[in-house]
Tab-separated table of C-alpha atoms and ligand atoms in Angstrom:
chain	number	residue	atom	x	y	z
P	1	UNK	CA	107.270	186.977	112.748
P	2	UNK	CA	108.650	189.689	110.102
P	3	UNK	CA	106.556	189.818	106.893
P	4	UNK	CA	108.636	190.014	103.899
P	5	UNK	CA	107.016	192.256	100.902
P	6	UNK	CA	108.635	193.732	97.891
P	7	UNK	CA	107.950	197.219	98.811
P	8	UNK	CA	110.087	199.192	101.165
P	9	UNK	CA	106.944	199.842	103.775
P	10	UNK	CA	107.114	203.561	105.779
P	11	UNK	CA	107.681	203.433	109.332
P	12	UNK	CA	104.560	204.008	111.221
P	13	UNK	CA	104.370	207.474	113.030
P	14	UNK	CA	101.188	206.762	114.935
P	15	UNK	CA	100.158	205.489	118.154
P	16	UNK	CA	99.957	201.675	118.822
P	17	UNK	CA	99.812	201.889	122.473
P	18	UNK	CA	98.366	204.649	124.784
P	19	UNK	CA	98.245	204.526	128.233
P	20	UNK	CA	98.801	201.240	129.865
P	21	UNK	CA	95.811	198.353	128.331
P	22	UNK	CA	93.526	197.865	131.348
P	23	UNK	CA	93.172	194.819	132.857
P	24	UNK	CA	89.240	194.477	130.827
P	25	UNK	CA	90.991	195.510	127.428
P	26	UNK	CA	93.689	192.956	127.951
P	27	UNK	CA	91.379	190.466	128.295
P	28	UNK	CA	89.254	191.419	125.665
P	29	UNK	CA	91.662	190.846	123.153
P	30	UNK	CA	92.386	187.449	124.605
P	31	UNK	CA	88.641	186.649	124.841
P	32	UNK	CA	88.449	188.165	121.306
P	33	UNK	CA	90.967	186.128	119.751
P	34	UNK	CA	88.493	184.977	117.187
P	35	UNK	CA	88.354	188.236	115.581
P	36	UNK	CA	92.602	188.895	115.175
P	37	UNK	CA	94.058	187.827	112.164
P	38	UNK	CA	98.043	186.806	113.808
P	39	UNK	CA	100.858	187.740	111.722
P	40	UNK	CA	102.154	184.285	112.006
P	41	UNK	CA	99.309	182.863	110.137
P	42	UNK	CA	100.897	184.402	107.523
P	43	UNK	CA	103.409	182.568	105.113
P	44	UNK	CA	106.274	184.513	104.476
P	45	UNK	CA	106.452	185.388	100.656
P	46	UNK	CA	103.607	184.238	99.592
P	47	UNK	CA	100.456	185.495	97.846
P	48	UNK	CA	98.458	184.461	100.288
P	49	UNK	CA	94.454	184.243	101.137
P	50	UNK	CA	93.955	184.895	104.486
P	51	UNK	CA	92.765	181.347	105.029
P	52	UNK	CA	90.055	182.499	107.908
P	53	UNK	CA	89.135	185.418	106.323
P	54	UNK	CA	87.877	184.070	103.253
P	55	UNK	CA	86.201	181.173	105.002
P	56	UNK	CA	83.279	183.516	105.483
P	57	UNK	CA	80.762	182.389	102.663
P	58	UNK	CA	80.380	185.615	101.381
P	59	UNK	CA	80.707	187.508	97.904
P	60	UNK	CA	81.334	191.157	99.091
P	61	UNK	CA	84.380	191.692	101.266
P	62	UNK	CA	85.051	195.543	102.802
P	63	UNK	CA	88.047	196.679	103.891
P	64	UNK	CA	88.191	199.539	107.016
P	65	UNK	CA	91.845	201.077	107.126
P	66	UNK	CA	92.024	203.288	110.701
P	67	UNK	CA	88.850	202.267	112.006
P	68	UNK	CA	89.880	203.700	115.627
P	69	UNK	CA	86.793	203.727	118.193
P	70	UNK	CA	85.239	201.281	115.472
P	71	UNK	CA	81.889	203.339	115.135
P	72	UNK	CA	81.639	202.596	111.345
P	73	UNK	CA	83.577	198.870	111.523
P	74	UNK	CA	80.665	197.786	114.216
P	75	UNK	CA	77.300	199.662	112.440
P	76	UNK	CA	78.472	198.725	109.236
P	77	UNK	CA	78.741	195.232	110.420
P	78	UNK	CA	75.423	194.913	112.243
P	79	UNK	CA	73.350	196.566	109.491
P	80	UNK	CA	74.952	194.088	106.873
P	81	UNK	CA	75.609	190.658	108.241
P	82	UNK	CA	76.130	189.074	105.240
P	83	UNK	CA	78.922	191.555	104.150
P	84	UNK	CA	82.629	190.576	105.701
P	85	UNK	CA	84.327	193.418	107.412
P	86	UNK	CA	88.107	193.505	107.771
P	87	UNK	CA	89.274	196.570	109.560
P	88	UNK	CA	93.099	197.143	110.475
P	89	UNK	CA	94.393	199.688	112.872
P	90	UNK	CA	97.330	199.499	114.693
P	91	UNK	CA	96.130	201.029	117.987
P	92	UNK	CA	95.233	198.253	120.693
P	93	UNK	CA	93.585	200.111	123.075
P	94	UNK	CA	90.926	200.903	120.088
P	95	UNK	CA	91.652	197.562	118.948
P	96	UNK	CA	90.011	196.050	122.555
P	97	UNK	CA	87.246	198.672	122.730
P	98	UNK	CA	86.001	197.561	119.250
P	99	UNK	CA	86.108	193.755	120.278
P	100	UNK	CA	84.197	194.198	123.731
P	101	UNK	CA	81.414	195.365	121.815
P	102	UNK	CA	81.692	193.030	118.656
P	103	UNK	CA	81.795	190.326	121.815
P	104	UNK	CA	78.663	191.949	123.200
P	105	UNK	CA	76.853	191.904	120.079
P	106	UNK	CA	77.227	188.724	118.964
P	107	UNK	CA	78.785	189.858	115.560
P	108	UNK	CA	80.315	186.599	113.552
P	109	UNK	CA	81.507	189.107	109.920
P	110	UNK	CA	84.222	191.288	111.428
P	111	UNK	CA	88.201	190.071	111.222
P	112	UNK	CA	90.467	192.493	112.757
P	113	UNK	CA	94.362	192.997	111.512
P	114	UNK	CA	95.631	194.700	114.583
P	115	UNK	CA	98.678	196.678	112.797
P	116	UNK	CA	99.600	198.827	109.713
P	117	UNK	CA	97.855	197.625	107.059
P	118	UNK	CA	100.701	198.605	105.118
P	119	UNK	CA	102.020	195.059	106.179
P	120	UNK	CA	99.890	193.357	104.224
P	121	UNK	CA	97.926	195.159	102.031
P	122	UNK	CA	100.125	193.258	98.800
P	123	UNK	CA	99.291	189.521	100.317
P	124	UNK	CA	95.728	190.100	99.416
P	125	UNK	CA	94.538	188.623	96.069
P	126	UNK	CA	93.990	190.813	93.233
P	127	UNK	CA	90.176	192.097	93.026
P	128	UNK	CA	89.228	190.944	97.191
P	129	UNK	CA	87.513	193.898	98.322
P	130	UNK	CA	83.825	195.521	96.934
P	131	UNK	CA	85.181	198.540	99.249
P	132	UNK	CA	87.959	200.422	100.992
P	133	UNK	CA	87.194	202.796	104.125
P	134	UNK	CA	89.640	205.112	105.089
P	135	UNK	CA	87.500	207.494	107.501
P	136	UNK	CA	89.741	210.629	108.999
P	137	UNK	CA	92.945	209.349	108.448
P	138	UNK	CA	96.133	211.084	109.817
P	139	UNK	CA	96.659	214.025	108.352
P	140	UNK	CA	100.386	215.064	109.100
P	141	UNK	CA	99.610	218.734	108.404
P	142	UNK	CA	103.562	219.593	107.740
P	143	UNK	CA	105.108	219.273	104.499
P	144	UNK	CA	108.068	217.992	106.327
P	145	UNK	CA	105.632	215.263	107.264
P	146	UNK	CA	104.243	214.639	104.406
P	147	UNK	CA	105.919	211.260	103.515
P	148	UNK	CA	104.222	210.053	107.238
P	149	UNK	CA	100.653	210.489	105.183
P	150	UNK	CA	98.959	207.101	104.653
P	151	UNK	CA	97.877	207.988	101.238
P	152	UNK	CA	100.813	208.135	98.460
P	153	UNK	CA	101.249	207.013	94.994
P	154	UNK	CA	102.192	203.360	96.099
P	155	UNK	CA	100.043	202.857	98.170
P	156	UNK	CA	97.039	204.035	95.929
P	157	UNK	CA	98.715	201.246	93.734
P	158	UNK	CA	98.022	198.499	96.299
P	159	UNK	CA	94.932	199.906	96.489
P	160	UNK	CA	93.894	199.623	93.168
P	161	UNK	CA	95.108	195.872	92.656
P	162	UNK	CA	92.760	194.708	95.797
P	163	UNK	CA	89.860	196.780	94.758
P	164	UNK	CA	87.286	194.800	92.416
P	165	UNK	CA	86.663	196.741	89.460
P	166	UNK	CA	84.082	199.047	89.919
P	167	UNK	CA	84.570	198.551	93.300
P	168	UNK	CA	84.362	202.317	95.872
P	169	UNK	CA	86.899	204.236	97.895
P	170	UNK	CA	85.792	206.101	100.481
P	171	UNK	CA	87.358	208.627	102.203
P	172	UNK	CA	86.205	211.270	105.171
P	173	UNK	CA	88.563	213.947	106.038
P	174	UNK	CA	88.462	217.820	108.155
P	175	UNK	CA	91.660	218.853	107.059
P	176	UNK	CA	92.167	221.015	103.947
P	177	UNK	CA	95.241	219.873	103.334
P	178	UNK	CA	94.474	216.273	103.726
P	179	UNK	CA	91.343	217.603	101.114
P	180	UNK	CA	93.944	218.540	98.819
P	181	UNK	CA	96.428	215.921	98.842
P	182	UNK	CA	93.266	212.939	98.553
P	183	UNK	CA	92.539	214.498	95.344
P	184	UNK	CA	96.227	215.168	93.868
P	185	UNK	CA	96.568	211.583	94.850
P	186	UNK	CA	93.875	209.719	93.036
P	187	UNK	CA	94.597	212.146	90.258
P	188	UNK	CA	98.035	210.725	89.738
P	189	UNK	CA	96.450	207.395	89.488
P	190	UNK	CA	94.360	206.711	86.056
P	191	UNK	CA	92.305	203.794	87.113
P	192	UNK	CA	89.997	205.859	89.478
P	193	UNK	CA	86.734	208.307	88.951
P	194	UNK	CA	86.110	210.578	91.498
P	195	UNK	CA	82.328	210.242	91.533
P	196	UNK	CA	80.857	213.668	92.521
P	197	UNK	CA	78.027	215.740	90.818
P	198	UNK	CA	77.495	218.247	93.018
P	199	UNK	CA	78.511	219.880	96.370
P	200	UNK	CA	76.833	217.515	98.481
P	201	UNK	CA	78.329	214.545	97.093
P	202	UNK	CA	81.248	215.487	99.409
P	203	UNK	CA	79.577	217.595	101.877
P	204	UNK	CA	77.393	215.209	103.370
P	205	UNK	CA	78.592	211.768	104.966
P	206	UNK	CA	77.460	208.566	101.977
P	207	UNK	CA	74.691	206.932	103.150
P	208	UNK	CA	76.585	203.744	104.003
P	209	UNK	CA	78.790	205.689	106.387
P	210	UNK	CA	78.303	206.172	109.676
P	211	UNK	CA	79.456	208.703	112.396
P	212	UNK	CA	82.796	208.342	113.812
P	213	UNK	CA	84.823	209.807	116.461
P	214	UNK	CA	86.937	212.076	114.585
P	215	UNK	CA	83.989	213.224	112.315
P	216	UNK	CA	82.086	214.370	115.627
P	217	UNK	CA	85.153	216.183	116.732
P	218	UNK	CA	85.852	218.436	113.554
P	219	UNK	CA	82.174	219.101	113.788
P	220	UNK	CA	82.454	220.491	117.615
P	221	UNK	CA	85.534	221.838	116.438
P	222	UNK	CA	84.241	223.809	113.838
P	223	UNK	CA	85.655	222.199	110.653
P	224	UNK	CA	83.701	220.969	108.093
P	225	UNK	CA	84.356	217.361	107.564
P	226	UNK	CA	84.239	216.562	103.377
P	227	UNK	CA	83.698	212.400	101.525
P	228	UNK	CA	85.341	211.696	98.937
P	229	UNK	CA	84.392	208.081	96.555
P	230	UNK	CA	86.053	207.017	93.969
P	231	UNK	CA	85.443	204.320	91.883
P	232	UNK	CA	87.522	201.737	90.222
P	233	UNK	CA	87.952	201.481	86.421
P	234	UNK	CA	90.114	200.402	83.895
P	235	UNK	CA	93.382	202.104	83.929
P	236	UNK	CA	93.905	203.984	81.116
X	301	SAM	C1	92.570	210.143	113.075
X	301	SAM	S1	92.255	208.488	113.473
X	301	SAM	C2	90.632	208.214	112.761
X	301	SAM	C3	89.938	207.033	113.385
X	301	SAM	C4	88.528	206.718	112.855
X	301	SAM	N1	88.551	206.316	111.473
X	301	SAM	C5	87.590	207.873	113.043
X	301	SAM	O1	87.136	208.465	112.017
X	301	SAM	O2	87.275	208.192	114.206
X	301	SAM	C6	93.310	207.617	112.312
X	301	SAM	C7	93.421	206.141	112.655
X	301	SAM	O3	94.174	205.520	111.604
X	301	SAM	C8	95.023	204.545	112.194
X	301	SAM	N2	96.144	204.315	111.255
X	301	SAM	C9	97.143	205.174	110.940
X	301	SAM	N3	98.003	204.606	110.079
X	301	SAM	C10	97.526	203.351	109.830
X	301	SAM	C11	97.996	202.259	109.043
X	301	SAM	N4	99.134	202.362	108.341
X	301	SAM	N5	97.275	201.111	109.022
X	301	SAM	C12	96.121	201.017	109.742
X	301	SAM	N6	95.634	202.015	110.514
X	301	SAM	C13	96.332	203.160	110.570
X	301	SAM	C14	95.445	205.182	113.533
X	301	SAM	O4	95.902	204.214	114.483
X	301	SAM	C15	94.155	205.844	113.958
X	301	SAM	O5	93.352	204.995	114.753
């Protein structure tokens, strides 16, 4: 089923699958079925709740954009079981390695929208999410590349409607250009504070973050990972 949304939507340059899925991932995602939110539970052209998201009796709602391996997505979820997780990332292999061990663990407060999130970030109801993860996201170092990054001006925009107020975006990144581009970003947008004091503030991971994949690489690697929150306010 093709979603219909007012906004012209950027093709998506990354993977969605790798090498072949595995006979155990395949059937993860068909044991796992619980977890995937299908695009044709969706109504076309409608503001729509996701009807089993939301049947999760809970007040605070995150939302995990690229989770890959799902390091954060699954701690975050087992330290807080009475928060709802939704985490979106195209990639199925990733995708099946997160739901063997949400299967494993029991875990009952994790949906999973298996695609761009671009898809669907405008269905949500104003003021959903308490927080937005984006964790290492693509950076598309070129400037001839740079229309391929997931964070632009319209999509801050989406990001800002579905975002309660006073509600936290956090963002992890190893690339200085990605560094830069974060904070021209949010500073073409007037309805977010960048909430840093002091070096550490994005130096050192947020205490509600945990160690992912990509973080552990730039730290082999040799490049120094920085966070970035901002927070929600009134636009101005
Ligand atoms: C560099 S990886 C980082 C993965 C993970 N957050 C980590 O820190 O290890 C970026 C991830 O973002 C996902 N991604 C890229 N564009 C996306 C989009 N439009 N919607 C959802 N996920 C996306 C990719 O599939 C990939 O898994």
């Amino acid at each position: 089923m093709i979603l219909e949304t007012s906004k012209k939507i950027n093709r998506f340059y990354g993977r969605r699958k790798g090498r072949r899925l595995s006979k155990s991932n395949l059937l993860a995602l068909k044991e796992g079925s619980k977890y995937i939110i299908n695009s044709t539970d969706l109504p076309l052209n409608t503001k729509i709740i996701l009807k089993n998201l939301f049947e999760f009796k809970t007040k605070k709602v995150v939302l995990e954009i690229g989770f890959g391996g799902g390091e954060n997505l699954l701690n975050s979820a087992k330290m807080n079981p009475d928060i709802l997780y939704l985490g979106a990332d195209p990639f199925l292999n990733t995708n099946a390695k997160l739901i063997k061990e949400l299967l494993n663990n029991n875990i009952t407060n994790v949906k999973i929208w298996p695609d761009d999130i671009r898809k669907i970030i405008d269905l949500f109801p104003k003021n959903t999410f308490s927080e937005i993860k984006i964790l290492f996201p693509d950076p598309w170092p070129k400037l001839k590349h740079k229309d391929r990054r997931l964070i632009q001006n319209d999509f801050l925009i989406s990001l800002y409607n579905i975002l309660k107020l006073q509600g936290i975006i956090t963002l992890g990144t190893d690339h200085f250009i990605m560094k830069s581009w974060i904070l021209e970003i949010f500073q073409n947008h007037s309805g977010f504070q960048w909430i840093a004091e002091k070096a550490s503030d994005w130096r050192i991971r947020p205490g509600d973050c945990f160690a992912t994949k990509y973080e552990q690489k730039s730290i082999i690697e040799n490049r120094k990972p920085n966070w970035f929150v901002f927070e929600k306010k009134y636009r101005i």
